[in-house]
Short mmCIF file of C-alpha atoms in Angstrom, two decimals:
data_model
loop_
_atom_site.label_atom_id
_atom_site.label_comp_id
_atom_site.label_asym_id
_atom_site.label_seq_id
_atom_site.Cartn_x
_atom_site.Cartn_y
_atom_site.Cartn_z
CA UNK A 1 -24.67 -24.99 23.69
CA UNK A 2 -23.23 -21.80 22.02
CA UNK A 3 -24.90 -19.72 19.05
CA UNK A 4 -22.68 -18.73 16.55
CA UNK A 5 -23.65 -15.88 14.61
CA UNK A 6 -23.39 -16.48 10.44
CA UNK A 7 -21.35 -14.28 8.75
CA UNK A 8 -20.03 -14.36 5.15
CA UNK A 9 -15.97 -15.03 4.79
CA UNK A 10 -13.84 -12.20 3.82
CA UNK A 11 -10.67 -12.83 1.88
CA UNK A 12 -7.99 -10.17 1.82
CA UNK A 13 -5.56 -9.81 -0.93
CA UNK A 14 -3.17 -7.81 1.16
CA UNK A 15 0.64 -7.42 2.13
CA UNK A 16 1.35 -4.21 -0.19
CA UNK A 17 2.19 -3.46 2.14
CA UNK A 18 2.15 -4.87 5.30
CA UNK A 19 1.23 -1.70 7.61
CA UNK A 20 -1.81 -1.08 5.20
CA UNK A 21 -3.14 -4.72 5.76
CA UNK A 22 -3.28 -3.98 9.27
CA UNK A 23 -5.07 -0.55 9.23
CA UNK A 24 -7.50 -2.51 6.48
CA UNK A 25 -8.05 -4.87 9.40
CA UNK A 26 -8.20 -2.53 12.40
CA UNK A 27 -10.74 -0.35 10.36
CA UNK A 28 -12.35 -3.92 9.76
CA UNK A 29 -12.80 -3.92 13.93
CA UNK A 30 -13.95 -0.59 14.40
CA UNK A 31 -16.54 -0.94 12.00
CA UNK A 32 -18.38 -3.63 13.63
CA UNK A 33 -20.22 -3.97 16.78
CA UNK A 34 -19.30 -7.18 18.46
CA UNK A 35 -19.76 -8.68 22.13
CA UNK A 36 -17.50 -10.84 21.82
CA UNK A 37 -15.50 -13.07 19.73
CA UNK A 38 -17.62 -14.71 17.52
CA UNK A 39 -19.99 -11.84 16.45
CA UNK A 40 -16.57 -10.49 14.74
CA UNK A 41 -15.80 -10.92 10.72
CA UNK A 42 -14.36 -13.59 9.39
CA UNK A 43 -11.51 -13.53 7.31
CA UNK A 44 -8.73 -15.17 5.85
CA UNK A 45 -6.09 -12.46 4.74
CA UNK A 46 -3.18 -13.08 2.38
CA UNK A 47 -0.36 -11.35 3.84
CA UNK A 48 2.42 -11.77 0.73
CA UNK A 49 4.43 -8.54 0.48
CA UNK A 50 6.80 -10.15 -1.82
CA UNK A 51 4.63 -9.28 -4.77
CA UNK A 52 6.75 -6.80 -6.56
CA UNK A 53 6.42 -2.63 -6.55
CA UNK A 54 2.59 -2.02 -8.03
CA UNK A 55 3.39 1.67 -9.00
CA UNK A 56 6.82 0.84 -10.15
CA UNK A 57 5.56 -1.88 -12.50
CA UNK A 58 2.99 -0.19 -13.96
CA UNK A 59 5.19 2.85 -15.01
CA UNK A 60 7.49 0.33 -16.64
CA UNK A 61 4.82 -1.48 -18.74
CA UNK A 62 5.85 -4.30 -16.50
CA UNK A 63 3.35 -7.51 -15.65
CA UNK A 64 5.32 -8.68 -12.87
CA UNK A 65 2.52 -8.41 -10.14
CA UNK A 66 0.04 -10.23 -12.29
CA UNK A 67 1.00 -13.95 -11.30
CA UNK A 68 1.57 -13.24 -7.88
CA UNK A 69 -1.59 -11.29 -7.84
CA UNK A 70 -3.61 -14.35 -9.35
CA UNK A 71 -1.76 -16.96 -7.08
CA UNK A 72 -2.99 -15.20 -3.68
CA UNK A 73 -6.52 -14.72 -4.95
CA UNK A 74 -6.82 -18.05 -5.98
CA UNK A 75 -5.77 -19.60 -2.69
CA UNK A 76 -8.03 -17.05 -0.68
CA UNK A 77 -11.02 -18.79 -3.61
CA UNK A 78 -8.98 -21.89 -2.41
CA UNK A 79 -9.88 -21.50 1.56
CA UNK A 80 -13.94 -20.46 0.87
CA UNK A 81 -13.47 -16.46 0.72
CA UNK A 82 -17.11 -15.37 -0.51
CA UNK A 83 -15.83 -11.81 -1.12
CA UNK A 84 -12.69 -10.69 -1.87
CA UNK A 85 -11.24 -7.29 -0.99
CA UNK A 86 -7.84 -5.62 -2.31
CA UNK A 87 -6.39 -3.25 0.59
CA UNK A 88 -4.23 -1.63 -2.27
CA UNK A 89 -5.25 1.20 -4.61
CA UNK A 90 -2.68 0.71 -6.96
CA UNK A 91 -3.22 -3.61 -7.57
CA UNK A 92 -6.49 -2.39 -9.47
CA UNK A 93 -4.81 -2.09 -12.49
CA UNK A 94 -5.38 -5.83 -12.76
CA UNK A 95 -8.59 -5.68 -10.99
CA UNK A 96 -10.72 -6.51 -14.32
CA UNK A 97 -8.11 -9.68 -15.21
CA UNK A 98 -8.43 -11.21 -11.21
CA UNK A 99 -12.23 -10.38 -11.53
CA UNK A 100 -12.39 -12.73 -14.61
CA UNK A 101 -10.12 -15.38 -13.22
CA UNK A 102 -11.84 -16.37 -10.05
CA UNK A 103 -15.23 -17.40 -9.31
CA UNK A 104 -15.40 -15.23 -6.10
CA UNK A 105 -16.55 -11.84 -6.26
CA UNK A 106 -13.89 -9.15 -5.56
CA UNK A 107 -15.38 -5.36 -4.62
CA UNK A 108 -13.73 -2.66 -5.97
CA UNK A 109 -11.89 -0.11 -3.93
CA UNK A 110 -13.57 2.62 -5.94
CA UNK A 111 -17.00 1.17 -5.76
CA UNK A 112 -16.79 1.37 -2.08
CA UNK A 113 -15.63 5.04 -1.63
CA UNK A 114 -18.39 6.31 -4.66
CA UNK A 115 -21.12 4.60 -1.66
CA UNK A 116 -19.03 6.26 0.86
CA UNK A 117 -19.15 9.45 -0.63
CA UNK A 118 -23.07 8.87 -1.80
CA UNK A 119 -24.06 8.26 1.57
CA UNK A 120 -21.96 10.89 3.29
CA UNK A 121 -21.96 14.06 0.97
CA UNK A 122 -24.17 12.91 -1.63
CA UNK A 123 -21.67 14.62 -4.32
CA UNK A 124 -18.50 16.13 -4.22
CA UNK A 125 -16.78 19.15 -6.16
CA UNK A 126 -13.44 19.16 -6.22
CA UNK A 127 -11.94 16.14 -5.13
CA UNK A 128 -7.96 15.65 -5.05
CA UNK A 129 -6.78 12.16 -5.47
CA UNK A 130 -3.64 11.47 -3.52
CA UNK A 131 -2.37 7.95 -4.86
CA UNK A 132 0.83 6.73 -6.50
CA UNK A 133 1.59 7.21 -10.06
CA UNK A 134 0.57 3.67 -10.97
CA UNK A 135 -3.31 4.51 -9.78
CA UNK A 136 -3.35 8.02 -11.57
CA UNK A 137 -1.51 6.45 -14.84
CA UNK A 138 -4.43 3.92 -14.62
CA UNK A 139 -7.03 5.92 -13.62
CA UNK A 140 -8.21 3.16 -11.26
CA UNK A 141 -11.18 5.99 -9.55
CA UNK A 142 -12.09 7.68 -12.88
CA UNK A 143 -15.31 6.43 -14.68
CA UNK A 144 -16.16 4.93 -10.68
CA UNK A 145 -16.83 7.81 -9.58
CA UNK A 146 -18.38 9.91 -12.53
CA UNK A 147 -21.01 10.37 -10.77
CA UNK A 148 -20.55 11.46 -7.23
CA UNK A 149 -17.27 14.02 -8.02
CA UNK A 150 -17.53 16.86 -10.29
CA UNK A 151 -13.73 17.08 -10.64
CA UNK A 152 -10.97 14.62 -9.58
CA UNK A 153 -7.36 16.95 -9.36
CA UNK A 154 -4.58 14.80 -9.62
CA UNK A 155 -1.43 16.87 -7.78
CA UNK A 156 1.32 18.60 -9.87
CA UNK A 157 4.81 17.25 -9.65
CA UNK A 158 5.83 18.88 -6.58
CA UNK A 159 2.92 17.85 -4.46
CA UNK A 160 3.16 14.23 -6.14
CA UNK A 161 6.84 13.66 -5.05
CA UNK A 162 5.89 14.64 -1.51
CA UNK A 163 3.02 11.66 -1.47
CA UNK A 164 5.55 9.15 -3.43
CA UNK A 165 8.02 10.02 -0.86
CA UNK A 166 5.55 9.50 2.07
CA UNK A 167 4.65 6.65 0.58
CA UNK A 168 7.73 4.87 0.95
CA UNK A 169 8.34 6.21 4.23
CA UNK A 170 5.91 4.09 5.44
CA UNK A 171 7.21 0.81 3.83
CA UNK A 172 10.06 0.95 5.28
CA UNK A 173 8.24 2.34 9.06
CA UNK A 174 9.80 5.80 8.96
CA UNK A 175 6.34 7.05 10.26
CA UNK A 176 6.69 10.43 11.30
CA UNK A 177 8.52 11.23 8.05
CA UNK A 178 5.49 9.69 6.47
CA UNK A 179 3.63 12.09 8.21
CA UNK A 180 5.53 15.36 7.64
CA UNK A 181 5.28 14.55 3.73
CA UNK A 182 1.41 14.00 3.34
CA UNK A 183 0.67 16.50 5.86
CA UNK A 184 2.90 19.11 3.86
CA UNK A 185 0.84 17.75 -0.10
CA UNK A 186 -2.25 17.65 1.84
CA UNK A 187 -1.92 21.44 2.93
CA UNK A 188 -0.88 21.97 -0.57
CA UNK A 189 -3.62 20.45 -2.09
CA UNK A 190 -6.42 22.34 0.10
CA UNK A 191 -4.90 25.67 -0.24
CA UNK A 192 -5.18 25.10 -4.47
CA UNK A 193 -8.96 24.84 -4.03
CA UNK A 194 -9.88 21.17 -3.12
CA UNK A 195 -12.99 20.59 -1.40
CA UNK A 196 -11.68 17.39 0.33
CA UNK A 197 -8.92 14.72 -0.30
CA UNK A 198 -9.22 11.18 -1.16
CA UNK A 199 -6.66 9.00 -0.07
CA UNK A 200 -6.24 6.72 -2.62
CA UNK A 201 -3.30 4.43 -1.39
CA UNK A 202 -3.59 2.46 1.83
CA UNK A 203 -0.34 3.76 3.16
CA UNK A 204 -1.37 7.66 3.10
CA UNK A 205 -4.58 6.76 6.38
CA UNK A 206 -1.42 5.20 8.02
CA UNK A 207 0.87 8.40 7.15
CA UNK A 208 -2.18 10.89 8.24
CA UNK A 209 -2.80 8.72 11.04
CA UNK A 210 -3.78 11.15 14.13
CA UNK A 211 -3.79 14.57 11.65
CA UNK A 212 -6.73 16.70 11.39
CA UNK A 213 -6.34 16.46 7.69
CA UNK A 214 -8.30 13.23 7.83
CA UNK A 215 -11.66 15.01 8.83
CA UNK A 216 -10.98 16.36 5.04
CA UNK A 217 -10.44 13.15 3.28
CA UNK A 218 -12.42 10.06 1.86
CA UNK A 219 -10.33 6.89 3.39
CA UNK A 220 -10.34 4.32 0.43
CA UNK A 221 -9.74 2.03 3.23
CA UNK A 222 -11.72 2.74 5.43
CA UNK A 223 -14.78 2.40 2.90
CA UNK A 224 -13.62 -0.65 1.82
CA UNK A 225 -13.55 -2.10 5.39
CA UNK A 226 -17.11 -0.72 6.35
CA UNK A 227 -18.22 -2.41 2.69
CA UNK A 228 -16.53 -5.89 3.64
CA UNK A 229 -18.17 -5.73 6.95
CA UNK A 230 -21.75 -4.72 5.77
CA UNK A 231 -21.77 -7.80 3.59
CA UNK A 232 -20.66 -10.10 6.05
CA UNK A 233 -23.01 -9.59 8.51
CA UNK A 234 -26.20 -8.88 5.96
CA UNK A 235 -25.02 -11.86 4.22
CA UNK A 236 -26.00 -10.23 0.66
CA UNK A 237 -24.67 -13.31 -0.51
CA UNK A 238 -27.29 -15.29 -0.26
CA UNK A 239 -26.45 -17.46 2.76
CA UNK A 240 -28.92 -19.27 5.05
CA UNK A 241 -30.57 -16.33 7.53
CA UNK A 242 -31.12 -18.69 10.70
CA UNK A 243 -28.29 -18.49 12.48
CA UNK A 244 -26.24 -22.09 13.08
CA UNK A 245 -25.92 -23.50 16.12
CA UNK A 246 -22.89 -25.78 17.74
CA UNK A 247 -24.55 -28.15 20.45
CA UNK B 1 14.79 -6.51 -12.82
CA UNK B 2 13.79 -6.91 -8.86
CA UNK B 3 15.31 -9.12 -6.11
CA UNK B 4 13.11 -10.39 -3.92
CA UNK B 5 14.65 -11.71 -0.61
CA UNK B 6 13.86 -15.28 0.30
CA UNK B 7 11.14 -15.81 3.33
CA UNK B 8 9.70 -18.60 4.89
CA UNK B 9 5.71 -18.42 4.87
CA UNK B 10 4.21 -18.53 8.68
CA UNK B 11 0.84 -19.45 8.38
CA UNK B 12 -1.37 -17.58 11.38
CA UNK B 13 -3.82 -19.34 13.38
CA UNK B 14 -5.81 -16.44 14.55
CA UNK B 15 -9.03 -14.99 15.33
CA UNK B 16 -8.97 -15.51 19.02
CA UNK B 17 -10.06 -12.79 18.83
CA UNK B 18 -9.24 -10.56 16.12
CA UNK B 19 -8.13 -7.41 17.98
CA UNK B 20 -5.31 -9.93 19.53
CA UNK B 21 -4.63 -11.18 15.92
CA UNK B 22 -3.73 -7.51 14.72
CA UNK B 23 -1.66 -6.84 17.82
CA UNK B 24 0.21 -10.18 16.86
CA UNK B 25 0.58 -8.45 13.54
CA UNK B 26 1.99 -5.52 14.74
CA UNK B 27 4.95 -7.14 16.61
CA UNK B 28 5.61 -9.29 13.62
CA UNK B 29 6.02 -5.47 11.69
CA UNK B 30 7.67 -4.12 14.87
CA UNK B 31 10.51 -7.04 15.03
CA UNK B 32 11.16 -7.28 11.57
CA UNK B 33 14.15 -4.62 10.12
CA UNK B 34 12.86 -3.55 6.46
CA UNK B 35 13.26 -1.09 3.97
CA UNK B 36 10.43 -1.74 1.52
CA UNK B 37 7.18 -4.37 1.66
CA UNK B 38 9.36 -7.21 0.01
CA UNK B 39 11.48 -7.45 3.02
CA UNK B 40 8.52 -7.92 5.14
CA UNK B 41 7.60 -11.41 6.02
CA UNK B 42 4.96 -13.45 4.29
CA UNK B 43 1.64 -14.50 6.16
CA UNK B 44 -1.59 -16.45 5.72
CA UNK B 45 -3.95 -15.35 8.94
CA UNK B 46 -6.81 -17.45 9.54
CA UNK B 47 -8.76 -15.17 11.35
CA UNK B 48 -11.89 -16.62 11.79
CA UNK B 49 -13.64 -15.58 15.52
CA UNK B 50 -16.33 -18.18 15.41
CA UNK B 51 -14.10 -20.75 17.12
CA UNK B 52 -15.93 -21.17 20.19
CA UNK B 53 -14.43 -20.05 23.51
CA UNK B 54 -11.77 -21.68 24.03
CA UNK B 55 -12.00 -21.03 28.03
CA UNK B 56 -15.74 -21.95 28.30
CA UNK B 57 -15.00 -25.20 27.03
CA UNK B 58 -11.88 -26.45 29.29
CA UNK B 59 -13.62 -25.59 31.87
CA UNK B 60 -16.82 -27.38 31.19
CA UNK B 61 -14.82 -30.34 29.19
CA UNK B 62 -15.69 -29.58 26.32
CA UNK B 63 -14.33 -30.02 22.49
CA UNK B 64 -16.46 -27.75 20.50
CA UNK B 65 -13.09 -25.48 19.42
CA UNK B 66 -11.04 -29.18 18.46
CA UNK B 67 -12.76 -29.20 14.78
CA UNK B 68 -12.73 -25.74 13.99
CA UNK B 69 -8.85 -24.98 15.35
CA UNK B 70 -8.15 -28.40 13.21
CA UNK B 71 -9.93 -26.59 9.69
CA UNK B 72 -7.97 -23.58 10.63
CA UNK B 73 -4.28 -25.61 10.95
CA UNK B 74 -5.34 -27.51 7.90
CA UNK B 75 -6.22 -24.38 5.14
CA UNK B 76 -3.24 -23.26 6.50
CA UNK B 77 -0.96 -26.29 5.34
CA UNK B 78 -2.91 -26.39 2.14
CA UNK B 79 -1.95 -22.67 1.68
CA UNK B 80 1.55 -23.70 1.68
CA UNK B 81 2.46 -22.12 5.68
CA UNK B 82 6.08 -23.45 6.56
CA UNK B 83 5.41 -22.57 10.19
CA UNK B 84 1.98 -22.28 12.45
CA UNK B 85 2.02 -20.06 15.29
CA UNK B 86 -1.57 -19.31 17.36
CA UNK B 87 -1.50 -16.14 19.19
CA UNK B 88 -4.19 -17.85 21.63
CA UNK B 89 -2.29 -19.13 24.76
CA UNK B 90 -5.71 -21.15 25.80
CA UNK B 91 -5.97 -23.06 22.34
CA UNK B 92 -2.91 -24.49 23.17
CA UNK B 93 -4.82 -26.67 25.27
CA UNK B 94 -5.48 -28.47 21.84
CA UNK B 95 -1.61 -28.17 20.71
CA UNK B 96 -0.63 -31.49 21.15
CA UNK B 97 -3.34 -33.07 18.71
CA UNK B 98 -3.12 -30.19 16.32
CA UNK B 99 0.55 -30.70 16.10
CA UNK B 100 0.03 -34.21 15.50
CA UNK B 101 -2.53 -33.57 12.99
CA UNK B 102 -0.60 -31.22 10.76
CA UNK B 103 2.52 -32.09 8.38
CA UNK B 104 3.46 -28.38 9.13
CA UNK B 105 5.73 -27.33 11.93
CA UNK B 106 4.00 -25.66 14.92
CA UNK B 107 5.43 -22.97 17.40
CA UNK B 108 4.45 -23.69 21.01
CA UNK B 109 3.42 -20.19 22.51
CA UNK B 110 5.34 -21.53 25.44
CA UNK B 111 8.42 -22.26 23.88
CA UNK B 112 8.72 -19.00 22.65
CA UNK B 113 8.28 -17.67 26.22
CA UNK B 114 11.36 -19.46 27.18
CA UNK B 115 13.64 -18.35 24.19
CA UNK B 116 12.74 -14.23 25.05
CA UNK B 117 13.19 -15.52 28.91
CA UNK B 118 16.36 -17.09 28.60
CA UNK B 119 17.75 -14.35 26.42
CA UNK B 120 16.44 -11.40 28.64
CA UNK B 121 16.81 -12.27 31.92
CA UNK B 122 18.54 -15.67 31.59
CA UNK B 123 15.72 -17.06 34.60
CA UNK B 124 12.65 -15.53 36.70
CA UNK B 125 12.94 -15.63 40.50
CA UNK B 126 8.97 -15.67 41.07
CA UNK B 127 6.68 -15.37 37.83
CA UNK B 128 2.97 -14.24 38.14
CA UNK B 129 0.72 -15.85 35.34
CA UNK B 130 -2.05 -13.70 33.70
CA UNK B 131 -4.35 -15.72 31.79
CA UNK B 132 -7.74 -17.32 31.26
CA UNK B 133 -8.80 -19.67 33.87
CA UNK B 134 -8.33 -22.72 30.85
CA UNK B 135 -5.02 -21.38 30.60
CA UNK B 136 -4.52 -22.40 34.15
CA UNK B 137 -6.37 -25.16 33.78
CA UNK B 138 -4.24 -26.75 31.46
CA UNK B 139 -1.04 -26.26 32.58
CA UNK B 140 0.14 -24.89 29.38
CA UNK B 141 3.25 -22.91 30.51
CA UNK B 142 3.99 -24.96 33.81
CA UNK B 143 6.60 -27.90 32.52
CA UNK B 144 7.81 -25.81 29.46
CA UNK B 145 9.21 -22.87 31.55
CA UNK B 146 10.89 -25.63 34.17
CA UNK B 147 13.97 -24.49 33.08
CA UNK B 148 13.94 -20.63 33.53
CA UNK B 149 11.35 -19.58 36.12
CA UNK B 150 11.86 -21.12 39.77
CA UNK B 151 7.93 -20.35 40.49
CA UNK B 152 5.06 -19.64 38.70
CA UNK B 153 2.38 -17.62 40.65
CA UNK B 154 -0.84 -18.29 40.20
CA UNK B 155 -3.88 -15.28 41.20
CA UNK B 156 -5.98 -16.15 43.42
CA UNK B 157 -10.07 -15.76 42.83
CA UNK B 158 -10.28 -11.73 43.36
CA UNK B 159 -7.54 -11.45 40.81
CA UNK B 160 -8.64 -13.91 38.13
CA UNK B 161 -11.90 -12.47 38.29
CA UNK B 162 -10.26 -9.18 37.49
CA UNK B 163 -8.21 -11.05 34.83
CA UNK B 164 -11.71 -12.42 32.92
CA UNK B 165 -13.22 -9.01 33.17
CA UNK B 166 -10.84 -7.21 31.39
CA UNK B 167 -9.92 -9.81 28.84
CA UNK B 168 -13.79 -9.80 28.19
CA UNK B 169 -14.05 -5.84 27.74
CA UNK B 170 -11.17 -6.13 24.71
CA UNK B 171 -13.00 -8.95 23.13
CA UNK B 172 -16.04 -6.35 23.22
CA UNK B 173 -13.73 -3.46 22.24
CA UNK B 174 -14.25 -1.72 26.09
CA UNK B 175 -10.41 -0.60 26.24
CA UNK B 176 -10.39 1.64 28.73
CA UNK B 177 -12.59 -0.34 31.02
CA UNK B 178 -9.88 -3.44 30.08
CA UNK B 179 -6.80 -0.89 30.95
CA UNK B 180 -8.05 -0.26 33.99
CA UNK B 181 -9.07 -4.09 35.25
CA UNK B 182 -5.82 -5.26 33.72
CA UNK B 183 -3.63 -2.64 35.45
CA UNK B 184 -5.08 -3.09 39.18
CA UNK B 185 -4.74 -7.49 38.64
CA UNK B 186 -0.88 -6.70 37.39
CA UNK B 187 -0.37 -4.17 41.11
CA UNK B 188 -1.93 -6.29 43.19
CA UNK B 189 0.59 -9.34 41.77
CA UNK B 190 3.58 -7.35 41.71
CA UNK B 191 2.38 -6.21 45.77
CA UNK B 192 2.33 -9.84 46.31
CA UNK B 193 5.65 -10.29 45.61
CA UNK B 194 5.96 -11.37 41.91
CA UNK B 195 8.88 -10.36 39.98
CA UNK B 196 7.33 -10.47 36.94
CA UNK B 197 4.20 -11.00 35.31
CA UNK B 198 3.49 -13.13 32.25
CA UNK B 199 1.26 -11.62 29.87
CA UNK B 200 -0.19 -15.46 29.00
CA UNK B 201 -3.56 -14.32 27.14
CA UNK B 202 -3.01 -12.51 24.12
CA UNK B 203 -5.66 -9.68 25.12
CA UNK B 204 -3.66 -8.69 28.10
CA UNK B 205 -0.98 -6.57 26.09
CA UNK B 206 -3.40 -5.00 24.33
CA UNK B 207 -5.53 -3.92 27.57
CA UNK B 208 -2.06 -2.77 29.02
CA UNK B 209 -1.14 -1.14 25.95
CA UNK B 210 0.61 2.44 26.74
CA UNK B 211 1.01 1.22 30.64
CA UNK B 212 3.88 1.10 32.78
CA UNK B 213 3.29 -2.38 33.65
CA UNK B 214 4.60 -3.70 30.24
CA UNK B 215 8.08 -3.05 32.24
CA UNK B 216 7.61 -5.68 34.26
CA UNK B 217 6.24 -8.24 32.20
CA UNK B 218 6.73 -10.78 29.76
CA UNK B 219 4.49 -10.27 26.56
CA UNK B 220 3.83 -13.57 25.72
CA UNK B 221 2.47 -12.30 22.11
CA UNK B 222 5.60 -10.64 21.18
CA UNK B 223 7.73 -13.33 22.26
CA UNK B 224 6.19 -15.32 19.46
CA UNK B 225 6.38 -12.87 17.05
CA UNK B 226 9.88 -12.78 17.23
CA UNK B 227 10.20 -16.46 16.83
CA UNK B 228 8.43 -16.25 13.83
CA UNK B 229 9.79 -13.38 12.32
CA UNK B 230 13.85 -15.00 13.43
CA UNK B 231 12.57 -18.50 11.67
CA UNK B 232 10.97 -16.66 8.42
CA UNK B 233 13.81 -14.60 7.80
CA UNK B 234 16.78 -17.12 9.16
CA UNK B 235 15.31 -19.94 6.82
CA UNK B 236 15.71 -22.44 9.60
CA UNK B 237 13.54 -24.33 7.64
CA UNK B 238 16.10 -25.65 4.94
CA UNK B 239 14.91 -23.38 2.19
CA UNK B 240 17.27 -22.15 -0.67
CA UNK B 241 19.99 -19.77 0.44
CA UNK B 242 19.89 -17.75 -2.39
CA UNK B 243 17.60 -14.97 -2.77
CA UNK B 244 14.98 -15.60 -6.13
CA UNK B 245 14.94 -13.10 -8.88
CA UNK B 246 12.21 -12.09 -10.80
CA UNK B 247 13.26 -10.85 -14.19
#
């Protein structure tokens, strides 16, 4: 006879890109305490990275991520998810329209990192958000977090070509470039007067992977993966408490 | 106007346990050439650790993991996975039926083993096997490796034991404590007089991640990565030759 622990189903909208997905679901691991398998979080993760460029389409007024978007939440609602989570910054531009199409809930990125920042620093003053030009034209972490940052800086051109640039660099696995790049806009950034960073596109953690820059930055990711595990194992979702049993 | 290259779906059957899963992951990233997330291949990961040992069970006859490995293979096919690969070597015990229970091609972990065999070395003078004692049990590797290794080695009781331990301490995230159990069971084989050593549990690569013993050995895991990532790309499986465009 075996107990198996109950824990709520996680379903991850991922694959943009790939390498993000993975540091999603290594920060996932880290964040729980497990004996062995079974005590781990469940997930089913939707690992697509054929949906088109999210930055690139919003800049062009383009919808071409939508459908693609819809079709891999609906399967993850499909295979039981009972919370979905977006390892992108940049897919919350359609955030509200997935939210409204599916009957599963989906957390927001920025709703994790405001109760990251809450619990961690209580408030922030100058905050500098290093994303791609699709979350800054859509202001994804504005209104989210009006209430834990006094200021979010968004980077001047020069800073924000180094973070596109980085960006890419790790799509295509070029990772020390990647790190050169967000090491050299998050130096930038600090020097101009930023209290701390937020890393605002799942690629830049991977980029700053190993730098001491991280120990000034908010990981979106890394919230979001402590969130998703939190209501997993408290099973906020109103699950049975007594835990099942396989004779 | 974006081209997005054509790539067959592999649907994951994961989870056992998750830190394996991610390291499965990574060699799928690691094999696959790419200059942007589109070019990456396409996944659905069931990775869901409450699947009940899977080496507890052979061993006491047992087919508490049959049901839940079947759900797994079948949200899979329902998600529209073109090929099933299970980076578990010990739920292969339960390939045969799952194969025969699933309109979806599935990867033997075996088979793959061969392929990197045959290609690397062309055939394996004397071939330790590391791997759970269902593993053994089963026979999983014996018949399909005929072919390519002239004798598989199998630990004997000091070793295995050393074998569990550390495949136990990565399933409870103890990594150094696995590195070091794995690495003295992979000397004491290789003093005995193996040539090689087949990493044949997927937690064995990533206790001997970093060590020199990945040299001599066969990593079972990546071996099946790059059968998945050749099939998804090659479009063995009769898709469309042309790449789709999304206007």
């Amino acid at each position: 006879m075996m107990s198996i622990p109950r824990r709520a189903l996680i379903g991850v909208l991922g694959g943009m890109g790939p390498a993000a997905t993975i540091d999603f679901m290594i920060k996932m691991l880290k964040a729980t305490t497990a004996a062995n398998d079974q005590e781990h979080v469940p997930m089913i993760v939707h690992d697509v990275p054929q949906i088109p460029d999210r930055s690139t389409a919003i800049q062009n007024n383009s919808d071409e991520p939508w459908l693609p978007l819809l079709a891999g939440a609906l399967m993850l609602e499909r295979a039981g998810a009972e919370l979905i989570a977006i390892p992108c910054n940049t897919a919350h531009h359609w955030y509200e329209r997935l939210a409204r199409s599916t009957n599963v809930e989906i957390v927001h990125i920025a709703d994790a990192v405001n109760w990251s920042i809450k619990t961690r620093f209580r408030r922030i003053n100058r905050l500098a958000l290093m994303a791609t030009r699709g979350t800054i034209q859509t202001a994804i972490y504005g209104e989210r977090l009006a209430d834990v940052v006094d200021q979010l800086i968004i980077p001047d051109v020069s800073i924000q070509n180094l973070i596109d640039q980085s960006i890419g660099a790790v799509k295509s696995g070029a990772r020390p470039l990647a790190a050169m790049l967000a090491g050299d806009a998050a130096g930038r950034l600090l020097d101009a007067g930023a209290d701390a960073l937020l890393l605002a596109c799942t690629e830049l953690p991977v980029a700053l992977e190993g730098s001491h820059y991280l120990g000034r930055s908010i990981d979106a990711t890394d919230a979001l993966a402590h969130h998703c595990v939190r209501t997993s194992i408290s099973r906020l979702l109103g699950r049975q408490e007594a835990p099942s049993t396989i004779v």
